[in-house]
C-alpha atoms as a printed R data frame, in Angstrom:
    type eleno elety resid chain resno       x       y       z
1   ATOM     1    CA   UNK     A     1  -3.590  12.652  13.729
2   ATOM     2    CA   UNK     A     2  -6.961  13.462  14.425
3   ATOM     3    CA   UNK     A     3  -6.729  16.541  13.149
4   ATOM     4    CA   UNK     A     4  -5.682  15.627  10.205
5   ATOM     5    CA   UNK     A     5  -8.501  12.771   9.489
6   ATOM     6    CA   UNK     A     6 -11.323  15.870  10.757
7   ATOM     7    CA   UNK     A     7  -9.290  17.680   7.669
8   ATOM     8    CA   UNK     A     8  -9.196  15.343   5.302
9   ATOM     9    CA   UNK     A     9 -13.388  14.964   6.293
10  ATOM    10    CA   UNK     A    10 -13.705  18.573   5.518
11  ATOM    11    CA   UNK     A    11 -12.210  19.011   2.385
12  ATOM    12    CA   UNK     A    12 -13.923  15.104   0.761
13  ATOM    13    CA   UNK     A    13 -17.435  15.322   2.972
14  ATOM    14    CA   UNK     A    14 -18.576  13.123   0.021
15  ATOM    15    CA   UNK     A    15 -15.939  10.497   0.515
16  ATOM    16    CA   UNK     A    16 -15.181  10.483   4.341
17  ATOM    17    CA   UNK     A    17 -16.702  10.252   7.716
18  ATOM    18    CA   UNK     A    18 -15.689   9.327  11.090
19  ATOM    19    CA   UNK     A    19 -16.970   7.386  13.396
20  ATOM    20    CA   UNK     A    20 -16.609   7.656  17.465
21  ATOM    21    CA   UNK     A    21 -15.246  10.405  19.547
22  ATOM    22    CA   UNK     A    22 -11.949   9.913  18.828
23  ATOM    23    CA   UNK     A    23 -11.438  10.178  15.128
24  ATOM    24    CA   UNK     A    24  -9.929   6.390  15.276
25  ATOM    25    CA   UNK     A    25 -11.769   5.050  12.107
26  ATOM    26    CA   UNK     A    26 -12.374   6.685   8.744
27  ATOM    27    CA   UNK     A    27 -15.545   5.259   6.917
28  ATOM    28    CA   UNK     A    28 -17.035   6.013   3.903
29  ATOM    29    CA   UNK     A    29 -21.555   5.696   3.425
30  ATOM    30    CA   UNK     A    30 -22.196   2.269   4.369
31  ATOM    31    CA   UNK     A    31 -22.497  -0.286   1.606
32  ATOM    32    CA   UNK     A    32 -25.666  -2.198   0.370
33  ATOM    33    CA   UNK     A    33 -26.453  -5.368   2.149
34  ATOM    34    CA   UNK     A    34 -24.658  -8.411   0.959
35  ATOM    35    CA   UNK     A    35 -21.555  -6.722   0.160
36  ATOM    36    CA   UNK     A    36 -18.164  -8.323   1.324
37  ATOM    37    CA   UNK     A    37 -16.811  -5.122   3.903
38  ATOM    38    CA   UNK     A    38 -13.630  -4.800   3.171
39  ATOM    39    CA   UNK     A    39 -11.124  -3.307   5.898
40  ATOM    40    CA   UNK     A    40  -7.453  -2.061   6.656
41  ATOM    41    CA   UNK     A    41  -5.525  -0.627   9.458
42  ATOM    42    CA   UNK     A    42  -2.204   0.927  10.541
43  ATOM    43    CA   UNK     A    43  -0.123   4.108  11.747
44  ATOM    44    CA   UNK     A    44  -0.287   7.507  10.342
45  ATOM    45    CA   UNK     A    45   2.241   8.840   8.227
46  ATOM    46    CA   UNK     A    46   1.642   6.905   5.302
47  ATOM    47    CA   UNK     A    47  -1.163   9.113   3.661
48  ATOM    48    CA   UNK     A    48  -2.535   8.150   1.396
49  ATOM    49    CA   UNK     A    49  -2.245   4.501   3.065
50  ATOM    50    CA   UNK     A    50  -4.106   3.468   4.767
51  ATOM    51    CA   UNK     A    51  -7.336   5.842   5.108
52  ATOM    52    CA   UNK     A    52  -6.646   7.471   2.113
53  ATOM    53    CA   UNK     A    53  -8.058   4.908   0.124
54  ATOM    54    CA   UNK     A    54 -11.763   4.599   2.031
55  ATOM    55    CA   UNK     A    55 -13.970   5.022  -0.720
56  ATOM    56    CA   UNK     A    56 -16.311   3.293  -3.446
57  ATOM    57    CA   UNK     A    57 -14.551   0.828  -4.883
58  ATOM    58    CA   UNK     A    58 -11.970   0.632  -2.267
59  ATOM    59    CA   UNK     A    59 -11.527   0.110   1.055
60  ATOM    60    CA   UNK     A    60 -15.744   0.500   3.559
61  ATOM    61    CA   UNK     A    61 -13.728   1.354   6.980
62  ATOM    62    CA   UNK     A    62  -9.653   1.914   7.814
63  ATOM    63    CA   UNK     A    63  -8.383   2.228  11.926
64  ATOM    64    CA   UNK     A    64  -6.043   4.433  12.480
65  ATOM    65    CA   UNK     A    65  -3.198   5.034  14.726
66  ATOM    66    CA   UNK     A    66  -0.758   7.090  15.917
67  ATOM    67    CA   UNK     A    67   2.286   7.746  14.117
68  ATOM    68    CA   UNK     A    68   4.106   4.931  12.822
69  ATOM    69    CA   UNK     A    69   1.710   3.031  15.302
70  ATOM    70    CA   UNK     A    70  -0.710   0.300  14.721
71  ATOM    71    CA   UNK     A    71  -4.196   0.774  15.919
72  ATOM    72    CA   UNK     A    72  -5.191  -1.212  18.803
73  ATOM    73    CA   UNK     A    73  -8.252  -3.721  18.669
74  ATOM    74    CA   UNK     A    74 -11.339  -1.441  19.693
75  ATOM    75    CA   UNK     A    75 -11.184   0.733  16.110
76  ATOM    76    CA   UNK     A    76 -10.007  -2.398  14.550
77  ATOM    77    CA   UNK     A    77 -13.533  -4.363  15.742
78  ATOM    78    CA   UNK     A    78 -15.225  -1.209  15.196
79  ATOM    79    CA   UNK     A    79 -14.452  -0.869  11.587
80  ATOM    80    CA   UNK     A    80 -15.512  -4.472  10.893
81  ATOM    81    CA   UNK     A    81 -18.343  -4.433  12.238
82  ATOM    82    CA   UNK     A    82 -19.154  -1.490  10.236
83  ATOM    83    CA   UNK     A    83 -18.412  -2.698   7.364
84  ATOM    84    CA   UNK     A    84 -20.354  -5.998   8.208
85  ATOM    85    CA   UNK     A    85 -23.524  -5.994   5.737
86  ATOM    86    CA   UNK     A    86 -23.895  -9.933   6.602
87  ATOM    87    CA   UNK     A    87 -21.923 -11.175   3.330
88  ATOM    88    CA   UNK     A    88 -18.786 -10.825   5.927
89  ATOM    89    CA   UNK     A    89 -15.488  -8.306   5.924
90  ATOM    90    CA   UNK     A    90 -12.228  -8.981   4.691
91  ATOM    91    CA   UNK     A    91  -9.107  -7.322   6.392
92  ATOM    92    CA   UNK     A    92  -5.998  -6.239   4.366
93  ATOM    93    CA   UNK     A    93  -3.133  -6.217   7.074
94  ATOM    94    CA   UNK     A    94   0.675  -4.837   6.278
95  ATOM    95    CA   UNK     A    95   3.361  -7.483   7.489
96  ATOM    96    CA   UNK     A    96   4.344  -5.707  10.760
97  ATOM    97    CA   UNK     A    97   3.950  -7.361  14.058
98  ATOM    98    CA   UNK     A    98   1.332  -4.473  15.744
99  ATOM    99    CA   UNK     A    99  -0.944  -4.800  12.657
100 ATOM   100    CA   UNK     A   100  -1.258  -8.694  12.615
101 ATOM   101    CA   UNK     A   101  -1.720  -9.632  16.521
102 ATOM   102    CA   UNK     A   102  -4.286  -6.662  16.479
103 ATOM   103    CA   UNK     A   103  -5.759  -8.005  13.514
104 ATOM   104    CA   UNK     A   104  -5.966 -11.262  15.086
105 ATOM   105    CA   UNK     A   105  -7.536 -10.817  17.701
106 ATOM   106    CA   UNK     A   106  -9.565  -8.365  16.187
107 ATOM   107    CA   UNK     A   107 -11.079 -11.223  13.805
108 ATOM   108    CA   UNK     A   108 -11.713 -13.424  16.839
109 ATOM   109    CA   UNK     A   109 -13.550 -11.251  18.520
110 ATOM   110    CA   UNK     A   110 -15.869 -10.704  15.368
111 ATOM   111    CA   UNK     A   111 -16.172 -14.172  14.707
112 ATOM   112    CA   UNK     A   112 -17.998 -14.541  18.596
113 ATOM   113    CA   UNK     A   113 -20.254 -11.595  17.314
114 ATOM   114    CA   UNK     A   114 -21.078 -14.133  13.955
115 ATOM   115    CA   UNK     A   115 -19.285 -11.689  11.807
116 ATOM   116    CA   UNK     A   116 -17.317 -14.513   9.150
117 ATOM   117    CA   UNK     A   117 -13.679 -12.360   8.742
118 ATOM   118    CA   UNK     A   118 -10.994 -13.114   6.201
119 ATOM   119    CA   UNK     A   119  -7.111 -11.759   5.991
120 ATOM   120    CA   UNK     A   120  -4.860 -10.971   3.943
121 ATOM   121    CA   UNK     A   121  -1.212 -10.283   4.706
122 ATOM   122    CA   UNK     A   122   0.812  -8.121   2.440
123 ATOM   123    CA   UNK     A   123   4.460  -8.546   2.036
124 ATOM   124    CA   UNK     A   124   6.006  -7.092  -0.909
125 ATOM   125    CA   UNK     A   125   9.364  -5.405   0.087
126 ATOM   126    CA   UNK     A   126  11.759  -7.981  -1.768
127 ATOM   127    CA   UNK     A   127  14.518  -5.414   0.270
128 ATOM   128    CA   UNK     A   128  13.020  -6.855   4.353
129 ATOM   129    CA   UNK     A   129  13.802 -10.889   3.338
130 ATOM   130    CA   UNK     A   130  14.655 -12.894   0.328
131 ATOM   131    CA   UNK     A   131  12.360 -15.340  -1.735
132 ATOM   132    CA   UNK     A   132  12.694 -18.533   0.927
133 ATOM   133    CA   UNK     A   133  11.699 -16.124   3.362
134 ATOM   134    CA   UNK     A   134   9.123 -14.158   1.725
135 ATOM   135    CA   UNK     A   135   6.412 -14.434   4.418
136 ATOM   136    CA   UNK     A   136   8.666 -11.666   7.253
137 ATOM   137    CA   UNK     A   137   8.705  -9.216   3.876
138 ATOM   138    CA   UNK     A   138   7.142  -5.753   5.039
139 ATOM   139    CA   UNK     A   139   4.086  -4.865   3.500
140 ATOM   140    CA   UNK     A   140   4.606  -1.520   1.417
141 ATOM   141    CA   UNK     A   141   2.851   0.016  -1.933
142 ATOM   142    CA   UNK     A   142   2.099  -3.148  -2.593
143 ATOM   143    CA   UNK     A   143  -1.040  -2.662  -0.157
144 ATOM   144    CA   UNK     A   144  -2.316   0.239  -3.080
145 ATOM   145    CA   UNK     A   145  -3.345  -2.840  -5.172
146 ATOM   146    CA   UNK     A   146  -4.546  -4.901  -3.007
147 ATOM   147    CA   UNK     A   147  -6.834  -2.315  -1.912
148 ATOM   148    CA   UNK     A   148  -8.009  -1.890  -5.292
149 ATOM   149    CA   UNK     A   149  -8.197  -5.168  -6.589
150 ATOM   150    CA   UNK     A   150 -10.295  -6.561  -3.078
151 ATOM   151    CA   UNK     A   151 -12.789  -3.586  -3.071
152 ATOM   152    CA   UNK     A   152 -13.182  -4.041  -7.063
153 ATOM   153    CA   UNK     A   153 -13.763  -7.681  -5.940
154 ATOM   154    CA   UNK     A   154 -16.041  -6.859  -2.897
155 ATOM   155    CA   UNK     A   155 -18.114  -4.316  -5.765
156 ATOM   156    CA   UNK     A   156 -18.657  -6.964  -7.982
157 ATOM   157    CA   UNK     A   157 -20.663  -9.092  -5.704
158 ATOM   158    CA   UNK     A   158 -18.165 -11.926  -4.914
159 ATOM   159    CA   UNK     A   159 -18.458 -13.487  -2.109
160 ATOM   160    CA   UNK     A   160 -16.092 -13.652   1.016
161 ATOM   161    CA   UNK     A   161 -14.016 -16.598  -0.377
162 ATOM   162    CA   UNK     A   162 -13.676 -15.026  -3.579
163 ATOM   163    CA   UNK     A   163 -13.052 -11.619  -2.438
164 ATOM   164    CA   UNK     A   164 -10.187 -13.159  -0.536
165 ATOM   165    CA   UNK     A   165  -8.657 -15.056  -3.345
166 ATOM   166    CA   UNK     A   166  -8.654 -11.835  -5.356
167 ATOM   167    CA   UNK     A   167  -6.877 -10.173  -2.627
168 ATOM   168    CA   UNK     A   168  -4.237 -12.907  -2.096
169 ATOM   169    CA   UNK     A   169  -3.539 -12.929  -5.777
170 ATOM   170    CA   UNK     A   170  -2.882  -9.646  -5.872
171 ATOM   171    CA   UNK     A   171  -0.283  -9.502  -2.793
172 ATOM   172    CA   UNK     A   172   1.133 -12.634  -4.591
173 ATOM   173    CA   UNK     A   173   1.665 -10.952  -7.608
174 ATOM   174    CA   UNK     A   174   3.409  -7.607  -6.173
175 ATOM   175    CA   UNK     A   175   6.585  -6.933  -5.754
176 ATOM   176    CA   UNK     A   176   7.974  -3.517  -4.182
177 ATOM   177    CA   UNK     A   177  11.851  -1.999  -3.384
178 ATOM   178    CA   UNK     A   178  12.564   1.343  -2.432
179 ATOM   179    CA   UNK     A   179  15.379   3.892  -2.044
180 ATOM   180    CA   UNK     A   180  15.791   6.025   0.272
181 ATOM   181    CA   UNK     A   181  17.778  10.082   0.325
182 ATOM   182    CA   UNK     A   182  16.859  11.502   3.687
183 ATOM   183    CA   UNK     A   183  14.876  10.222   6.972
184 ATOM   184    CA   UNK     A   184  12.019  11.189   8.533
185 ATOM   185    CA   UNK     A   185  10.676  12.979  11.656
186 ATOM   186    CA   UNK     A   186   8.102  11.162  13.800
187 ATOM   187    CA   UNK     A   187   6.621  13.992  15.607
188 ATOM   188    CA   UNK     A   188   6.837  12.390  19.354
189 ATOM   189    CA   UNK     A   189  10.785  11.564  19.041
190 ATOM   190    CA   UNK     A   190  11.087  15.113  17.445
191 ATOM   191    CA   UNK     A   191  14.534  13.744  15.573
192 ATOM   192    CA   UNK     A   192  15.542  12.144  12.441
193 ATOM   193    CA   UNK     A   193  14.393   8.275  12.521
194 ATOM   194    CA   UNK     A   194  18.035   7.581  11.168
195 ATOM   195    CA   UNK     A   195  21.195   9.528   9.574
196 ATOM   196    CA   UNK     A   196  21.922  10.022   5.930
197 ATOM   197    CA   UNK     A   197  24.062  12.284   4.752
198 ATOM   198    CA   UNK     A   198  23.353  14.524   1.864
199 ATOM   199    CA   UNK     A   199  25.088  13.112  -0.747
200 ATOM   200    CA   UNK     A   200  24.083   9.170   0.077
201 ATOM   201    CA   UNK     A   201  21.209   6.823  -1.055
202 ATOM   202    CA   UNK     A   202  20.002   3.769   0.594
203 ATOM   203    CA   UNK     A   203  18.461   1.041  -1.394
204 ATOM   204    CA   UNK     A   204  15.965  -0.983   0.379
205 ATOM   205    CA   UNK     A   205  15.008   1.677   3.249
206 ATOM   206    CA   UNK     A   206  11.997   0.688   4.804
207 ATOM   207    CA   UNK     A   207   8.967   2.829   5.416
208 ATOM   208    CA   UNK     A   208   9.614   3.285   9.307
209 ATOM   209    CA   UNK     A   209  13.325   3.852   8.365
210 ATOM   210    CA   UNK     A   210  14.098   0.115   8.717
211 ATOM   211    CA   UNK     A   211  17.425  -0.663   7.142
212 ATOM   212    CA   UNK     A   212  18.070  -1.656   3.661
213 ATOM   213    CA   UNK     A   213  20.312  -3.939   1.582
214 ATOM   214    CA   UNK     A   214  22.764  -0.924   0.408
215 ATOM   215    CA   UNK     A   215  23.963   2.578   0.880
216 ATOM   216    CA   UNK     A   216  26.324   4.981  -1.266
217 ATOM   217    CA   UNK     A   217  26.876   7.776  -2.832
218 ATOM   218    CA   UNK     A   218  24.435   9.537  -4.484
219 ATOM   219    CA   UNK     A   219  23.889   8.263  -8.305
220 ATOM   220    CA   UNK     A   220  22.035   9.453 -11.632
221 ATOM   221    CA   UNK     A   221  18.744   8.824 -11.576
222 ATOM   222    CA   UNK     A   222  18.745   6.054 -14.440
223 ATOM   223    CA   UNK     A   223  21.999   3.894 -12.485
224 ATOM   224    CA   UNK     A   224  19.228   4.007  -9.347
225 ATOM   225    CA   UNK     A   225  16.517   2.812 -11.120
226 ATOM   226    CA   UNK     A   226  18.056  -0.173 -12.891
227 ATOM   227    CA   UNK     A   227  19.263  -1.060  -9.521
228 ATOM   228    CA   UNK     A   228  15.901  -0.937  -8.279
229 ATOM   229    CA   UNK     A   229  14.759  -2.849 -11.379
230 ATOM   230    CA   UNK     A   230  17.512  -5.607 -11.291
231 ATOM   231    CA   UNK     A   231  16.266  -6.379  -7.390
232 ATOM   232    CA   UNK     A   232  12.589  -6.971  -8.666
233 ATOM   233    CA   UNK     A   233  13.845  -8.756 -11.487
234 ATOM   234    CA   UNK     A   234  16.259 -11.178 -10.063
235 ATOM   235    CA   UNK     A   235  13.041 -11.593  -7.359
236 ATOM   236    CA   UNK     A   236  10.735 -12.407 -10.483
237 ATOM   237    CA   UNK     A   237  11.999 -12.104 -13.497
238 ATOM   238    CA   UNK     A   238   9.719 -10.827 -16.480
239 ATOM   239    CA   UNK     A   239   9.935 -10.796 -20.260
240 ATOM   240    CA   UNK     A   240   8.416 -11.034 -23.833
241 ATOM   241    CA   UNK     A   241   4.246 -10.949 -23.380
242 ATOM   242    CA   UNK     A   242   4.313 -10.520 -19.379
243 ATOM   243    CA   UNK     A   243   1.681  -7.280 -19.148
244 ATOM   244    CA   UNK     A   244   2.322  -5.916 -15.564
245 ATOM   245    CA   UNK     A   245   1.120  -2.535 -13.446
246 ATOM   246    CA   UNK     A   246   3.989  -0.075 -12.891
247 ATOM   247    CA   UNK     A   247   3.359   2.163  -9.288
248 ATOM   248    CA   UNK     A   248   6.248   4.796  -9.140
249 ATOM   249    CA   UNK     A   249   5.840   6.252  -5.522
250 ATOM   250    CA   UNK     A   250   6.885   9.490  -3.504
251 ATOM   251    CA   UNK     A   251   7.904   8.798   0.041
252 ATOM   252    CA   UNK     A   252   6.709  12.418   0.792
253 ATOM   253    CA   UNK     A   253   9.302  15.206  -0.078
254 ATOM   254    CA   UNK     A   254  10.477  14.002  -3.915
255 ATOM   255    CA   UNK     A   255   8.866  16.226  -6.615
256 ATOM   256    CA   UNK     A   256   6.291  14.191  -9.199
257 ATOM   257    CA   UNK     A   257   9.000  15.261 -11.438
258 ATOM   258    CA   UNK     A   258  11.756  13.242 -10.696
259 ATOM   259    CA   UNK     A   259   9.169   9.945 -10.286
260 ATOM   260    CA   UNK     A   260   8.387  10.333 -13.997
261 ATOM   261    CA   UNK     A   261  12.291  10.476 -14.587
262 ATOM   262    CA   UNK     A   262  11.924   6.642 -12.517
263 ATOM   263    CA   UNK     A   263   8.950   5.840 -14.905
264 ATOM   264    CA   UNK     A   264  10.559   7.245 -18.010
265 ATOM   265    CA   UNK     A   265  13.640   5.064 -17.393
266 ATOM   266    CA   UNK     A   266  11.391   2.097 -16.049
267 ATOM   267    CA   UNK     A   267   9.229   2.060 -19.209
268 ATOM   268    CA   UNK     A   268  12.479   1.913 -21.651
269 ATOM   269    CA   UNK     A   269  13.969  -0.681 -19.813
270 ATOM   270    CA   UNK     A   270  10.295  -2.985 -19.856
271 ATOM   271    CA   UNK     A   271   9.995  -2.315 -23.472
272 ATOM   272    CA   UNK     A   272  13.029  -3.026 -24.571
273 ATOM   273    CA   UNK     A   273  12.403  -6.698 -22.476
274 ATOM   274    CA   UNK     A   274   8.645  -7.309 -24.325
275 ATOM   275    CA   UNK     A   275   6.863  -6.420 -20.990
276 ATOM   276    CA   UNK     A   276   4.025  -4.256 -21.572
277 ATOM   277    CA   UNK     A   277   3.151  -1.829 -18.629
278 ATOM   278    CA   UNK     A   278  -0.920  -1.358 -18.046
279 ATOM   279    CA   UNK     A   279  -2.243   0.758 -15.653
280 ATOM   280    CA   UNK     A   280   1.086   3.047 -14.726
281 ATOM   281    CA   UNK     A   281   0.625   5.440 -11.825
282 ATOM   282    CA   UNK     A   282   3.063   7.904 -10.639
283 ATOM   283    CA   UNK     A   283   2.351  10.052  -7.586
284 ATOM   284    CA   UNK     A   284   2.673   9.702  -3.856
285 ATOM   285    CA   UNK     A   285   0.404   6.348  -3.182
286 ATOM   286    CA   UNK     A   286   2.585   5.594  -0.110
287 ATOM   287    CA   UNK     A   287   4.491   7.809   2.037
288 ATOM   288    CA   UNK     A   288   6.592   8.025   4.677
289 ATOM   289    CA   UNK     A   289   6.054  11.337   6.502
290 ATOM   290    CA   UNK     A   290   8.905  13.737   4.488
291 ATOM   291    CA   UNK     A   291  11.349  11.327   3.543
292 ATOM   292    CA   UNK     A   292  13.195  11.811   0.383
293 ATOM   293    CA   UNK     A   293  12.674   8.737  -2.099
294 ATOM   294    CA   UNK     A   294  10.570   6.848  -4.030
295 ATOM   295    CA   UNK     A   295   9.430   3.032  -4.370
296 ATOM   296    CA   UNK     A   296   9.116   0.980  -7.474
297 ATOM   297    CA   UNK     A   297   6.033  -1.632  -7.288
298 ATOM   298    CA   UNK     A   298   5.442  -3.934 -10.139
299 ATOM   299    CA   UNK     A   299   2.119  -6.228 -10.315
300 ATOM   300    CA   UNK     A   300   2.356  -8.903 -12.621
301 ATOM   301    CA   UNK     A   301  -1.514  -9.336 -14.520
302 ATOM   302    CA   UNK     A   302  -3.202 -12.623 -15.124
303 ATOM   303    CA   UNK     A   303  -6.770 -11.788 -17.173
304 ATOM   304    CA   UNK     A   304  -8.434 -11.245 -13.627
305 ATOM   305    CA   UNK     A   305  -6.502  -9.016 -11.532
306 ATOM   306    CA   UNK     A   306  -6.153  -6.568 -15.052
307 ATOM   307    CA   UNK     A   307 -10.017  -6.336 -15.566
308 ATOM   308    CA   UNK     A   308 -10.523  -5.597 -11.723
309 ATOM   309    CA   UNK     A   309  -7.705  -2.938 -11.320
310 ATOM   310    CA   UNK     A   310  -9.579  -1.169 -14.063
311 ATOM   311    CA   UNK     A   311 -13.126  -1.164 -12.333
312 ATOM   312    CA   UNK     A   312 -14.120   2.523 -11.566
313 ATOM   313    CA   UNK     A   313 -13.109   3.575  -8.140
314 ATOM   314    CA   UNK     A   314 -13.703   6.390  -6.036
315 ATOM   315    CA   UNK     A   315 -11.583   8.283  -3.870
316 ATOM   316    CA   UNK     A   316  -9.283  11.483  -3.691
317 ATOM   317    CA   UNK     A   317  -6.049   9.453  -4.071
318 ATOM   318    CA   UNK     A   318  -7.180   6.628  -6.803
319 ATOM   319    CA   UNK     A   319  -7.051   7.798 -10.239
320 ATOM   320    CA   UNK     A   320  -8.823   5.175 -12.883
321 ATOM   321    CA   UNK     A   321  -6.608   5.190 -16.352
């Protein structure tokens, strides 16, 4: 892991630094004073979340651990208080159970230093729990726009309460399901996270390799993507006027070609239903180490969140459209 952030350093200079001996948090230059910070933090393997998106516009500081492994406190308290320019930092935390209590505690600890924190918990997988349960969702792509829409926030001069409110209406208005063709190898169990065999999908896989809601046999790519669609939409259904963001997303080893086969069919079956798509990216946002598959996340707009996910940001993985 370190290794990779000291590449990743190398090849963006203008973009990313480290801070400490240990490579543990990934900071871009330091903003002007009165600037909300805003923060993340969570395991490798999901470039380009989280440190990927530490840039203008985005995210001041990310912590980073291990594989598949939250960060513990110290980077977390050090990225805060980096991002501190006395307007207070906001932290965007995925729903998993290392993240939060580090998070926690993390905030407490700033708090005795007079550093005012904020969270925000994504939870978007409508695959991990179902819409009585919605706060134990995992937090998955959706965490790409709620990056974007709390550093477009933080940019704009809003202040901490604000900032936060942005954020939170953005993770409210995400919704994310995934499918799933092959596992992944974490590199200190030196096996496949779980068994798939060659000619099955699973719909719902999480990130880690956490189960989904349904596996079979392998299906055109237009069958898996209205079944990805008719999850989202029985979740929160959309029709004639809604305007919504569209993220197609690699896990890691599916070619950019077959998302915009996902996107093509996506875009049909949103047109044909009035919904207009703004702001469509296709790409790997999200990963999960090599695993075959590929996420659908859909953010319905109000008037705010669309004029803030089109503020310019800057960073190797965040194209502005």
């Amino acid at each position: 892991m370190d290794e990779v952030v000291a590449g990743m350093c190398l090849a963006y200079p203008d973009v990313y630094a480290v801070d400490g001996e240990t490579a543990r948090i990934l900071r871009r230059t330091r903003a002007a004073k009165g600037k909300v910070g805003v923060v993340s933090g969570g395991g490798f393997g999901h470039i380009p979340v989280f440190a990927g998106y530490v840039g203008d516009g985005l995210l001041d500081a990310c912590a980073v651990g291990d594989v598949f492994a939250s960060p513990d406190m110290n980077p977390m308290l050090e990225a805060v208080r980096f991002a501190d320019t006395g307007a207070g930092v906001l932290c965007i935390v995925g729903n998993y159970g290392g993240d939060r209590m580090n998070f926690d505690m993390t905030c407490e600890m700033a708090e005795m230093e007079d550093i005012a924190t904020a969270r925000v918990i994504v939870s978007d997988d409508v695959a991990s729990a179902g819409p009585d349960e919605a706060e134990k969702r995992r937090g998955v792509a959706g965490l790409v726009y709620v990056f974007k829409i709390a550093g477009a926030a933080a940019k704009a001069g809003m202040d901490l309460a604000a900032t936060t409110a942005a954020a939170q209406k953005a993770s409210n208005a995400c919704r994310s399901i995934g499918v799933a063709m092959s596992s992944c190898t974490v590199p200190q169990a030196g096996k496949p996270t779980f068994e798939i065999g060659d000619m099955e999908i699973e719909i719902g896989m999480g990130i880690h390799g956490e189960p989904g809601v349904w596996r079979g046999p392998l299906q055109p790519v237009d069958a898996v993507t209205d079944t990805l669609l008719d999850h989202l939409d029985r979740d929160r259904p959309l029709g004639q006027g809604d305007r919504v963001s569209v993220l197609v997303n690699g896990l890691g080893a599916t070619p950019v070609e077959e998302l915009f086969l996902i996107y093509r069919r996506l875009h049909k079956r949103m047109s044909n239903a009035g919904v207009e798509i703004v702001h469509p990216m296709v790409g790997n946002y999200a990963t999960s180490m090599e695993m075959a598959g590929a996420s659908v996340t859909i953010m319905k707009l109000d008037g705010e969140l669309e004029q803030l996910l089109s503020v310019p940001a800057d960073c190797p993985f965040w194209r502005n459209l």
